[in-house]
Coordinates of C-alpha atoms in Angstrom, one line a residue:
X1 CA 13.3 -43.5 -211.7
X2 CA 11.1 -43.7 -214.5
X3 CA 13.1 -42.0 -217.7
X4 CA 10.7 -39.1 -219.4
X5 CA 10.7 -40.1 -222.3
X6 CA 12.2 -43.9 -223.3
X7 CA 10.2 -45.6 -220.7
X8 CA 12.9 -47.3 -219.0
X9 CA 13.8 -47.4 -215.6
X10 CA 17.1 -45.9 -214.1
X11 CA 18.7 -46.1 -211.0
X12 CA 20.1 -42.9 -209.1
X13 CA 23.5 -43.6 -207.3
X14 CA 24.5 -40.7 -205.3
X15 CA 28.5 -42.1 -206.4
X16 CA 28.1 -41.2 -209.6
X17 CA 28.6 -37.4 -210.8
X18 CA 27.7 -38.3 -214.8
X19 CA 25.3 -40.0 -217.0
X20 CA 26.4 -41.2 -220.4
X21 CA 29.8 -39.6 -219.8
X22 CA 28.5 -35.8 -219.1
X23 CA 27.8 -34.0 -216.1
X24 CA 24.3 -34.5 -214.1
X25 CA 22.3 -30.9 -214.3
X26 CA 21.2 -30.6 -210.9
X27 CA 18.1 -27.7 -211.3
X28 CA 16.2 -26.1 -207.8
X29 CA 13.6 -23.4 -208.2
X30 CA 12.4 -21.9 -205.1
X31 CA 8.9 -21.0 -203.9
X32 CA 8.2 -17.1 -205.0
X33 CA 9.6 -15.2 -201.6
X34 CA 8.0 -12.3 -200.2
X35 CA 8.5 -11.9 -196.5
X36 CA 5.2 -11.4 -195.8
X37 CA 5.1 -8.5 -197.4
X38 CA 4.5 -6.9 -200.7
X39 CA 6.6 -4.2 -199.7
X40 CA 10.1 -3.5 -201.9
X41 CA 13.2 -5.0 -200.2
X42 CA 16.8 -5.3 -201.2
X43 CA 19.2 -8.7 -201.0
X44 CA 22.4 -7.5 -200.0
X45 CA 24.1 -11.2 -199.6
X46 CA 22.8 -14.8 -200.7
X47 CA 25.0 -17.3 -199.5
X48 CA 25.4 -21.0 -200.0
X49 CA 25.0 -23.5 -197.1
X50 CA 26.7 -27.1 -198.0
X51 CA 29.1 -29.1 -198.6
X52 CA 32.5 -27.7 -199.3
X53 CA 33.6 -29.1 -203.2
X54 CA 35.9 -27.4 -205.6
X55 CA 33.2 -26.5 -207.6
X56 CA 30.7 -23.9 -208.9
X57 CA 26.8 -23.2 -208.6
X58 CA 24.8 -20.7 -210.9
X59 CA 22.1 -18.9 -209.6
X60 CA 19.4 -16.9 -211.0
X61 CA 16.5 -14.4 -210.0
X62 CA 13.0 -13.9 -211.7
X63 CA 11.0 -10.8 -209.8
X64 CA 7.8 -11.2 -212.1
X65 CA 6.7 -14.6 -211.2
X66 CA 9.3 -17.0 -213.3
X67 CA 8.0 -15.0 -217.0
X68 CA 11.6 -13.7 -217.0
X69 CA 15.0 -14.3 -215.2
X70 CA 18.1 -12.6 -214.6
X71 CA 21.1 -14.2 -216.5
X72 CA 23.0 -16.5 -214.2
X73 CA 25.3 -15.3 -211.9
X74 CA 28.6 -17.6 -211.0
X75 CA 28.9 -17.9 -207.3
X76 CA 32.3 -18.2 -206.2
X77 CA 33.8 -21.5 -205.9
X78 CA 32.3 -24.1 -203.5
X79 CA 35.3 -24.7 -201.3
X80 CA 35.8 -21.3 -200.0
X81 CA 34.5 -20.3 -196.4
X82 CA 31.2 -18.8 -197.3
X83 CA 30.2 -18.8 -200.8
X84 CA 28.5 -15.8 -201.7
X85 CA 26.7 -13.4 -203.8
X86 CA 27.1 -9.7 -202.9
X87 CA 24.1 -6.7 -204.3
X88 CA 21.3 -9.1 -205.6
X89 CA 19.2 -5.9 -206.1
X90 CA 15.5 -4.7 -204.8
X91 CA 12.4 -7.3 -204.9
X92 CA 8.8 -6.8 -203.6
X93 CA 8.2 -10.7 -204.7
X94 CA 11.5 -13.2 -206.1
X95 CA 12.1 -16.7 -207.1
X96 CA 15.4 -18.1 -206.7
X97 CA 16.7 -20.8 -209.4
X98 CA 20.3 -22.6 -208.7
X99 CA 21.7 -24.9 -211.4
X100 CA 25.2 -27.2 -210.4
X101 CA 26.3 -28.9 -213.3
X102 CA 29.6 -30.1 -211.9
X103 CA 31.7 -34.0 -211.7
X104 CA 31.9 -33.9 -207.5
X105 CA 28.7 -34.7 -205.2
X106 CA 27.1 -31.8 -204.0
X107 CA 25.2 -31.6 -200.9
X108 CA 23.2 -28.2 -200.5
X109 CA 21.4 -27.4 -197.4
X110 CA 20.4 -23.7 -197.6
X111 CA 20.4 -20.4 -199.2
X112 CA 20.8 -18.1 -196.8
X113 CA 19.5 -14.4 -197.6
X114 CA 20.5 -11.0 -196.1
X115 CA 17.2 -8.8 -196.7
X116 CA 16.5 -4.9 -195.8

């Protein structure tokens, strides 16, 4: 990869969990969600979908098209069961950000959402 700023060129080794001795900061946004529909709806569960890691993920909501988000919410630790945020509120429109900044490998496959 091609470094932002210095020019050089890096190489991304999915064994190693830190750069320079810190943590990576592993950053998803998703598209803005709506359904189909501009109609309001409520998230009642958002769980995570990967690999089990005795870790953490923070996750984050903007309903007014990324101007402003929610403050991050810790979900529960990675190795449990089902990882899971309960009452994420009403949305007619949301974007869904997820930031890991942890020293295991972290594979995610899916947010799953519960939506009435």
């Amino acid at each position: 990869m091609l470094h932002e700023s210095d020019g050089h060129l890096y190489r991304i080794d999915p064994t190693e969990q830190q750069d320079a001795g810190l943590p990576i900061n592993n950053f998803s946004r998703s598209i803005r969600l709506d359904g189909g529909s501009s109609k309001p709806k409520k998230m009642g569960t958002l769980t995570f979908v990967g690999d089990s890691v005795s870790d953490y993920i923070m996750v984050r909501f903007s309903d007014d098209d990324c101007a402003t988000f929610t403050p991050y919410r810790r979900m529960e630790v990675l190795s449990l069961r089902e990882p899971r945020l309960r009452r994420n509120g009403a949305f007619s429109r949301r974007t869904i950000e997820t930031r890991f900044i942890g020293d295991n490998p972290l594979r995610a496959e899916a947010l799953e959402m519960e939506i009435q």
